[in-house]
mmCIF file of C-alpha atoms in Angstrom:
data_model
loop_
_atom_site.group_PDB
_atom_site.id
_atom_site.type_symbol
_atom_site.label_atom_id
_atom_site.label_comp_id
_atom_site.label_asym_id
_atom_site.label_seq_id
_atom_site.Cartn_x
_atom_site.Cartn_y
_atom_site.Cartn_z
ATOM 1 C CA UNK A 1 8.913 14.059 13.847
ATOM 2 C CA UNK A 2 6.056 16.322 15.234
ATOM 3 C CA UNK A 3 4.188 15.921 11.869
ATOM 4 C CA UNK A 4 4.531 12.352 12.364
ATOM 5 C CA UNK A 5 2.917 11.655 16.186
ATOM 6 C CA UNK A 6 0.236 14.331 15.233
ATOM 7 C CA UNK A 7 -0.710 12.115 11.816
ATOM 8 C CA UNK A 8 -0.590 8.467 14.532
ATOM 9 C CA UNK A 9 -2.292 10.620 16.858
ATOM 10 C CA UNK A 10 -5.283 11.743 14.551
ATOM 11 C CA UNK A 11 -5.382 8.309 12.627
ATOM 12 C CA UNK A 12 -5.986 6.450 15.862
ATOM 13 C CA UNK A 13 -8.617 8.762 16.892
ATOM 14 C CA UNK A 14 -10.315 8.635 13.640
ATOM 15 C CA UNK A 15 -10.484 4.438 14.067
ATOM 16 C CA UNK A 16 -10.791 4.406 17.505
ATOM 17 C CA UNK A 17 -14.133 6.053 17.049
ATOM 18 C CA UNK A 18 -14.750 3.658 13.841
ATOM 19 C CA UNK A 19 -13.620 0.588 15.636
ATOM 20 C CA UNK A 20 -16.431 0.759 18.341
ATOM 21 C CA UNK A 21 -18.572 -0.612 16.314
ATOM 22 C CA UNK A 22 -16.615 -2.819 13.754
ATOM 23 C CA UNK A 23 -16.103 -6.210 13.116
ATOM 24 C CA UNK A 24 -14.886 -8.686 10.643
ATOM 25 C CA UNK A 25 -18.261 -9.114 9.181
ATOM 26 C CA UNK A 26 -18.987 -5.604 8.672
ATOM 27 C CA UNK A 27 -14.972 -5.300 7.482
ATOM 28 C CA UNK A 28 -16.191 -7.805 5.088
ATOM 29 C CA UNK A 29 -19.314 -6.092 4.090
ATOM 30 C CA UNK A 30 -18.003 -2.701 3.448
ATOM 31 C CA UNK A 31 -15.144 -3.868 1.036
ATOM 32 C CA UNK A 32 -17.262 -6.050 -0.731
ATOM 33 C CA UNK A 33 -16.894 -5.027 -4.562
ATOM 34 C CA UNK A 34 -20.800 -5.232 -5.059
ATOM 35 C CA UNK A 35 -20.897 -2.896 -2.256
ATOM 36 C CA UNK A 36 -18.662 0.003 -3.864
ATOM 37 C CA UNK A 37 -20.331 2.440 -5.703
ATOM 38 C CA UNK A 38 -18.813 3.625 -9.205
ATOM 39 C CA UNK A 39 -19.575 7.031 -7.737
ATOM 40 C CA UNK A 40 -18.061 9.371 -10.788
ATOM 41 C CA UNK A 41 -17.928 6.376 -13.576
ATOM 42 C CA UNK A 42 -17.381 9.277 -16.581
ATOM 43 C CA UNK A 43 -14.485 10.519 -15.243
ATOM 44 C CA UNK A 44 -13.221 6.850 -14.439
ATOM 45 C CA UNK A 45 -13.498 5.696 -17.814
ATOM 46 C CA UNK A 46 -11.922 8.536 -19.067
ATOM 47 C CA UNK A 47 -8.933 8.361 -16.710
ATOM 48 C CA UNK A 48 -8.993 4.883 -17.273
ATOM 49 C CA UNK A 49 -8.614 5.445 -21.320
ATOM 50 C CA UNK A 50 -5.854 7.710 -20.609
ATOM 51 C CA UNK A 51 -4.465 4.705 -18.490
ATOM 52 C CA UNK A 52 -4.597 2.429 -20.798
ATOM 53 C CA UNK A 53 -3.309 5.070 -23.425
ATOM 54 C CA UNK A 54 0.186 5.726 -21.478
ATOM 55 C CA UNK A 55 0.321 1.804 -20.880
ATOM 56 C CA UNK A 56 0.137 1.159 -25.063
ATOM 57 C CA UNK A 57 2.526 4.232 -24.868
ATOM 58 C CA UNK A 58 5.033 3.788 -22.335
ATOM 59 C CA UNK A 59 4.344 0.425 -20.029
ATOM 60 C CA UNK A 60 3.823 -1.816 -21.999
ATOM 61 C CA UNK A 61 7.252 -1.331 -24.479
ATOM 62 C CA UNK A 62 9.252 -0.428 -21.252
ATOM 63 C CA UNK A 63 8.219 -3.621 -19.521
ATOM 64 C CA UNK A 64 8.605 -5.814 -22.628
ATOM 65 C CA UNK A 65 11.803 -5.030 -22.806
ATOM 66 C CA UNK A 66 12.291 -5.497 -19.028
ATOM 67 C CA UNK A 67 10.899 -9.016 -18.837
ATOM 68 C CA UNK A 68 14.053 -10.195 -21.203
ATOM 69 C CA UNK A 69 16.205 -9.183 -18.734
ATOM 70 C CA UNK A 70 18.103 -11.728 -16.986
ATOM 71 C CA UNK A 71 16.040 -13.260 -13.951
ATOM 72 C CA UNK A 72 18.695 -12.617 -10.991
ATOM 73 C CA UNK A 73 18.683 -8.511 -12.257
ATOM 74 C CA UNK A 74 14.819 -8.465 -12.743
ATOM 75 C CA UNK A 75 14.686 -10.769 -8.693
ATOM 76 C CA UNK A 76 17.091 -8.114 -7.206
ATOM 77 C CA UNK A 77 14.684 -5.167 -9.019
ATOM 78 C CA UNK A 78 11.741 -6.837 -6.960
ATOM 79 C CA UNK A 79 13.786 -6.970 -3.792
ATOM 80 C CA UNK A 80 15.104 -3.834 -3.775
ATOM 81 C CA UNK A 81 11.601 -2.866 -4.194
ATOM 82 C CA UNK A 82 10.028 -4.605 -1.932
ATOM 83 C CA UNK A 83 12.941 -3.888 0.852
ATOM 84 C CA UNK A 84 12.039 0.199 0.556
ATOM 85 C CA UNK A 85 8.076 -0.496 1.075
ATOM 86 C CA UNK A 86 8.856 -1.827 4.405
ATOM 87 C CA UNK A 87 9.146 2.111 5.412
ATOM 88 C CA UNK A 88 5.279 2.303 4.954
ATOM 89 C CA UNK A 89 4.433 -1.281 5.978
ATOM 90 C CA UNK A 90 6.373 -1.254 9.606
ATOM 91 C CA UNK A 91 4.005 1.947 10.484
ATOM 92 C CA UNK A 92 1.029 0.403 9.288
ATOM 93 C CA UNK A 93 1.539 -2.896 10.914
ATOM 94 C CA UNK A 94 1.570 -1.247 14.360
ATOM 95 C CA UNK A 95 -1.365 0.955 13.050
ATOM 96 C CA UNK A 96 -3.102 -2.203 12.710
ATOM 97 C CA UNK A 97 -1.952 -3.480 16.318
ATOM 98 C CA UNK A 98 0.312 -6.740 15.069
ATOM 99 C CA UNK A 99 3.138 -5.308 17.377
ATOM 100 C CA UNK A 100 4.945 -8.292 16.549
ATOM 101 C CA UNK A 101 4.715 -8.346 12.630
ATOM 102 C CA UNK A 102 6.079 -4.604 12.781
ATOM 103 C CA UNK A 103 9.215 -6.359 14.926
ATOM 104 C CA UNK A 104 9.808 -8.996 12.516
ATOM 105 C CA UNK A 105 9.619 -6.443 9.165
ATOM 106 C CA UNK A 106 11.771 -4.327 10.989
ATOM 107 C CA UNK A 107 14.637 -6.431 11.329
ATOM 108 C CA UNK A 108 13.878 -7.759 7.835
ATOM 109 C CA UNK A 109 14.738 -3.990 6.536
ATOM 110 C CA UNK A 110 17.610 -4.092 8.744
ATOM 111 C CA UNK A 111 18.868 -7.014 7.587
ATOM 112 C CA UNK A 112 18.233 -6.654 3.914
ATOM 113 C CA UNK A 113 19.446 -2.911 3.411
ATOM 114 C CA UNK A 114 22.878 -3.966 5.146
ATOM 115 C CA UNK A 115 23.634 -7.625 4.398
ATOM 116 C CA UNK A 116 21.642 -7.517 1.648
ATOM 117 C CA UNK A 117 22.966 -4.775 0.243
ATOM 118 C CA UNK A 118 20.257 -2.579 -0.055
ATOM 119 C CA UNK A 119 17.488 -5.070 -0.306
ATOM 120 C CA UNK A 120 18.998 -6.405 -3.881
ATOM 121 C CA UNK A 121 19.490 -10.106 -1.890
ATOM 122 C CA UNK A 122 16.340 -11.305 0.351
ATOM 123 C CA UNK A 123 18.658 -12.440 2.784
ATOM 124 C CA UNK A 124 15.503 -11.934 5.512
ATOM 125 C CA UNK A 125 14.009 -14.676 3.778
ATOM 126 C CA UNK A 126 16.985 -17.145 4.002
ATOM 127 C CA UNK A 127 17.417 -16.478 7.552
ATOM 128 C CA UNK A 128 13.816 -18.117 7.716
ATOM 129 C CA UNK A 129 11.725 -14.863 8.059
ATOM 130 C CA UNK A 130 7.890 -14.997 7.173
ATOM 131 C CA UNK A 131 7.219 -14.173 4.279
ATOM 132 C CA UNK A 132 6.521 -10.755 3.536
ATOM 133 C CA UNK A 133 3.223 -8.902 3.261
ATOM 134 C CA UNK A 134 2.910 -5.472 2.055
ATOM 135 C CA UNK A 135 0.667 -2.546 4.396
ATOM 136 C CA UNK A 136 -0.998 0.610 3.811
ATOM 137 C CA UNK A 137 -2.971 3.225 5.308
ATOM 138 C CA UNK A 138 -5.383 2.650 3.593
ATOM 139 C CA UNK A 139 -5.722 -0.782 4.843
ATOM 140 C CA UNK A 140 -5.088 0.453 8.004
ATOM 141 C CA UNK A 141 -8.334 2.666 8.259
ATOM 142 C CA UNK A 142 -10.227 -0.649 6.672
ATOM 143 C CA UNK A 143 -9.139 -2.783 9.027
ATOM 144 C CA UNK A 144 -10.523 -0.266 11.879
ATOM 145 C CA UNK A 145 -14.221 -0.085 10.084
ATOM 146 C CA UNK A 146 -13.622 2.518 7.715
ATOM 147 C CA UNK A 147 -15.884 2.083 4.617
ATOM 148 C CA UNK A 148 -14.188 2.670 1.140
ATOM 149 C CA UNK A 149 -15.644 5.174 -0.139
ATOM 150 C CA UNK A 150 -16.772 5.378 -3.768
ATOM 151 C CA UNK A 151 -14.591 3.696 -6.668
ATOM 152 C CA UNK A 152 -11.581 5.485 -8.107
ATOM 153 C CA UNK A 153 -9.687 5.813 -11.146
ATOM 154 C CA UNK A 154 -6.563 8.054 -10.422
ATOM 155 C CA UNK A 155 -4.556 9.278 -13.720
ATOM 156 C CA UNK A 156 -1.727 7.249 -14.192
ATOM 157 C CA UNK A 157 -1.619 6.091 -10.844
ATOM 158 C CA UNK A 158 -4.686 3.475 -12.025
ATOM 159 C CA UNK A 159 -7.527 2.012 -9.362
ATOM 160 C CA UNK A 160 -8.149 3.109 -6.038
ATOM 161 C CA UNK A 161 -11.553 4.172 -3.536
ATOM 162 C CA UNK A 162 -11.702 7.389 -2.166
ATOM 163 C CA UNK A 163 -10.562 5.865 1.552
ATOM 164 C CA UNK A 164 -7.350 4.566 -0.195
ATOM 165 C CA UNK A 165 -6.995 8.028 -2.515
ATOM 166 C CA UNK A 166 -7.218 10.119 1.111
ATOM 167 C CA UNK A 167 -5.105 7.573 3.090
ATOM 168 C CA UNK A 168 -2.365 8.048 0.229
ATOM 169 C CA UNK A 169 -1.574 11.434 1.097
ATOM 170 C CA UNK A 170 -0.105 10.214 4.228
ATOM 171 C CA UNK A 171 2.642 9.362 2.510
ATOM 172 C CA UNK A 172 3.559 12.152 1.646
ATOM 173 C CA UNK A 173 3.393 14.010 4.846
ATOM 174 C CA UNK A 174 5.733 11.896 7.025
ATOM 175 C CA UNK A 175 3.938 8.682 6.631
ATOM 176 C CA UNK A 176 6.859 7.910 4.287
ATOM 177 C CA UNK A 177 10.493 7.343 5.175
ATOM 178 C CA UNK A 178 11.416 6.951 1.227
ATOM 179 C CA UNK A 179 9.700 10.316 0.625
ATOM 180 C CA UNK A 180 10.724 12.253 3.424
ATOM 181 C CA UNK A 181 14.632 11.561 2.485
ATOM 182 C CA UNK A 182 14.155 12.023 -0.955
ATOM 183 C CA UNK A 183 11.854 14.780 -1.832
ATOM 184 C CA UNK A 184 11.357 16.498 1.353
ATOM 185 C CA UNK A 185 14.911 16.714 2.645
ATOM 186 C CA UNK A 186 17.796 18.112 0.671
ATOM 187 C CA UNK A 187 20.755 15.317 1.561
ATOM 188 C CA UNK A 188 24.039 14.381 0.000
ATOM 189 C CA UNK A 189 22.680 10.570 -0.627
ATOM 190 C CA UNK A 190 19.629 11.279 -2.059
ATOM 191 C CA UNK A 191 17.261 13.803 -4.316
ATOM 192 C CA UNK A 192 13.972 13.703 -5.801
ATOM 193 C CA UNK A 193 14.981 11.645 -9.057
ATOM 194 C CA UNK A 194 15.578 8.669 -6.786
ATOM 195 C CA UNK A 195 12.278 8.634 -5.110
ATOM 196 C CA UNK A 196 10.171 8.979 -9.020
ATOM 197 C CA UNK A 197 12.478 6.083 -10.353
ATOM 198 C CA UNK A 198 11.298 3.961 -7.932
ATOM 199 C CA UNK A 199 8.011 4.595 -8.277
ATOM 200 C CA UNK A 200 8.578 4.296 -12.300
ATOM 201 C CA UNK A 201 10.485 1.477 -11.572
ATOM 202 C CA UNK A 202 7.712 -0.439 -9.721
ATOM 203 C CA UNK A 203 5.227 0.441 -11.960
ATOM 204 C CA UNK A 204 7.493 -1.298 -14.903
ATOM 205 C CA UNK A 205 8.167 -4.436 -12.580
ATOM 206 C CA UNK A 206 4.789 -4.689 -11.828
ATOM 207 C CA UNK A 207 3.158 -4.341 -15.308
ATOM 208 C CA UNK A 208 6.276 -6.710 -16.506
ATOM 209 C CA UNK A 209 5.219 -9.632 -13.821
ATOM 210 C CA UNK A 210 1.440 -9.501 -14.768
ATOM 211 C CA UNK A 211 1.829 -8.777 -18.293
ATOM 212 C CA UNK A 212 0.213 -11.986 -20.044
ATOM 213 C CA UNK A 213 -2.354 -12.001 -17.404
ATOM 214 C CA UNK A 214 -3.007 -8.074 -18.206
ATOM 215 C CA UNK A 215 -2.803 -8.801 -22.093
ATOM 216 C CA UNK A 216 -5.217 -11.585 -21.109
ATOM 217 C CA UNK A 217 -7.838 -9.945 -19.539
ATOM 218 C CA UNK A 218 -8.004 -7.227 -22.147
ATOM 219 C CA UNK A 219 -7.989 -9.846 -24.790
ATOM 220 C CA UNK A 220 -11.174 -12.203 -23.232
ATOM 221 C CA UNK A 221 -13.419 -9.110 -21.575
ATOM 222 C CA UNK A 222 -15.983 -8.069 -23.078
ATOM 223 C CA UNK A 223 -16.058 -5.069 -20.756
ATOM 224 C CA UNK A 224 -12.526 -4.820 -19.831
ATOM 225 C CA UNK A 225 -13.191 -1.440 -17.520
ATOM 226 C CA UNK A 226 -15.565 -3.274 -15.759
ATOM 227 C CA UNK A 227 -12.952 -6.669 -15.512
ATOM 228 C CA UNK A 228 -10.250 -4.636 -14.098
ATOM 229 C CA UNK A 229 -12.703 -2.923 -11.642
ATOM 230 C CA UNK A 230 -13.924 -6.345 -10.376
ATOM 231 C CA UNK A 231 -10.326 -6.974 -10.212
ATOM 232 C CA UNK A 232 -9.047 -5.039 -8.034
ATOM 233 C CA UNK A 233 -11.593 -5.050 -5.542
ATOM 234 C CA UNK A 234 -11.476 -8.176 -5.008
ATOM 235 C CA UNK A 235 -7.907 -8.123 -4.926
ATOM 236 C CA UNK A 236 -8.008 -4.900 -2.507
ATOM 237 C CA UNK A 237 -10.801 -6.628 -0.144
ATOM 238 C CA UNK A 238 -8.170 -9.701 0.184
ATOM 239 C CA UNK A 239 -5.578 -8.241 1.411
ATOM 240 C CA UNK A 240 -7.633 -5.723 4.056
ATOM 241 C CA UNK A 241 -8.381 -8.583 5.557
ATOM 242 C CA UNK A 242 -5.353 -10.791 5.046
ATOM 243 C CA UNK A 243 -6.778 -13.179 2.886
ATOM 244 C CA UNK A 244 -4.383 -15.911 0.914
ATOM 245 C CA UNK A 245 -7.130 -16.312 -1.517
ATOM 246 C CA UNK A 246 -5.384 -16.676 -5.514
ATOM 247 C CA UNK A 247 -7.428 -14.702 -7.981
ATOM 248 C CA UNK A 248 -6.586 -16.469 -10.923
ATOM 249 C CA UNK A 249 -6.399 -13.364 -13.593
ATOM 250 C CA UNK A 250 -3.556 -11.922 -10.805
ATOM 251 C CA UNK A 251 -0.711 -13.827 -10.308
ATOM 252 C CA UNK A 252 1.468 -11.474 -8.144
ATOM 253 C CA UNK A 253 0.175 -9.377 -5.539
ATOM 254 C CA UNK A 254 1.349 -6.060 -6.043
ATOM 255 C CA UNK A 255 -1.577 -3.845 -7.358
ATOM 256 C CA UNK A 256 -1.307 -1.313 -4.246
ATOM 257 C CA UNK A 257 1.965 -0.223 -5.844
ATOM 258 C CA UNK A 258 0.571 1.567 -8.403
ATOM 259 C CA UNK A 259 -1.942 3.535 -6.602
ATOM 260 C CA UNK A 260 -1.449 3.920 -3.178
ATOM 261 C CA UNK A 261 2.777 4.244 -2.354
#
């Protein structure tokens, strides 16, 4: 718990003194893709080609497979999934000062983890709850004026900016409910295997939702580094600053999955 107020304590001193002079303009500015530098693009490519190596390897047969599944396991999957990333939404959203949107995901995880038997049924969402939008730290420090950073490719863990690759680590030193009773605390519920299958898990669901539009991309780019770069960007910069803008190569919204939770 004292790891925890001294992380809030530090993060709202960092964006308290970045705030001062930040706006939604300059929000804007700092996030725009043409703006983000491709800082160490050898290493990116080649962490990208080992991406896209393990996703010819691994992802891409795993999720195949997964998309045949019937639709109410593969809905309950997504739930489930998107029921445990509350943990690191509800802090951000009071990070970020919407008091109220941290109230209203709170009872949603409530709700969902008992009634809905631990998040497989949206039940939030039937009770007429708005509809549910993911948050990170590294959003968090965007949406207080912190710049990005240069571009990113992590191993495995796929696009990110150094901002988002720093903001990460919160997680996993009590920014992180999932991780904290899973990895970092020995209980009789849960180990360390549960914590990795969910993150293997939402890789598999994600890459399974997106997979034509991934397959498409790859197919019709003539640089397709450079396509999922511009990508993901765009895609990052939308949701920093709430944005319900489609990109129509994306159709579900769940890139911050892979490299960020």
């Amino acid at each position: 718990m004292k790891k925890i107020i001294v992380i809030l304590i530090t993060t709202f001193t960092l964006v308290a003194n970045a705030y001062a002079g930040s706006d939604g303009d300059l929000i804007l500015k700092k996030n725009e893709p043409s703006e983000i530098k491709d800082c160490s693009e050898t290493f990116n490519k080649a962490s990208f080609a080992l991406n896209q190596g393990l996703d010819k390897i691994i992802f891409k047969p795993v999720s195949s497979v997964y998309r045949v599944l019937p639709s109410p396991v593969k809905t309950g999957v997504s739930n489930s999934l998107n029921n445990l990333s509350n943990v690191v939404t509800i802090p951000n959203n009071i990070l970020q000062g919407e008091f109220a949107l941290a109230g209203i995901n709170t009872g949603r995880f409530l709700i969902n983890t008992t009634v809905g038997i631990l998040g497989l049924f949206d039940v939030a969402t039937l009770l007429g709850f708005s509809e549910y939008v993911k948050e990170d730290y590294g959003q968090s420090l965007a949406s207080h004026g912190i710049g990005p950073g240069c571009y990113l490719v992590l191993p495995v863990l796929g696009p990110s900016t150094a901002r988002d690759t720093i903001a990460s680590i919160t997680n996993f030193v009590g920014g992180d409910a999932w991780y904290n009773v899973t990895v970092r605390n020995d209980t009789n519920y849960f180990n360390d295997a549960d914590y990795y299958a969910s993150k293997v898990t939402a890789g598999v669901d994600f890459r399974a939702k997106n997979f034509d539009s991934i397959e498409n991309l790859e197919k019709n780019s003539l640089d397709f580094y450079a396509s999922v770069k511009s990508l993901y960007l765009q895609d990052r910069q939308q949701r920093i600053l709430n944005s319900t803008k489609i990109i129509e190569t994306q159709d579900d919204s769940d890139w911050e999955e892979i490299e960020t939770q």
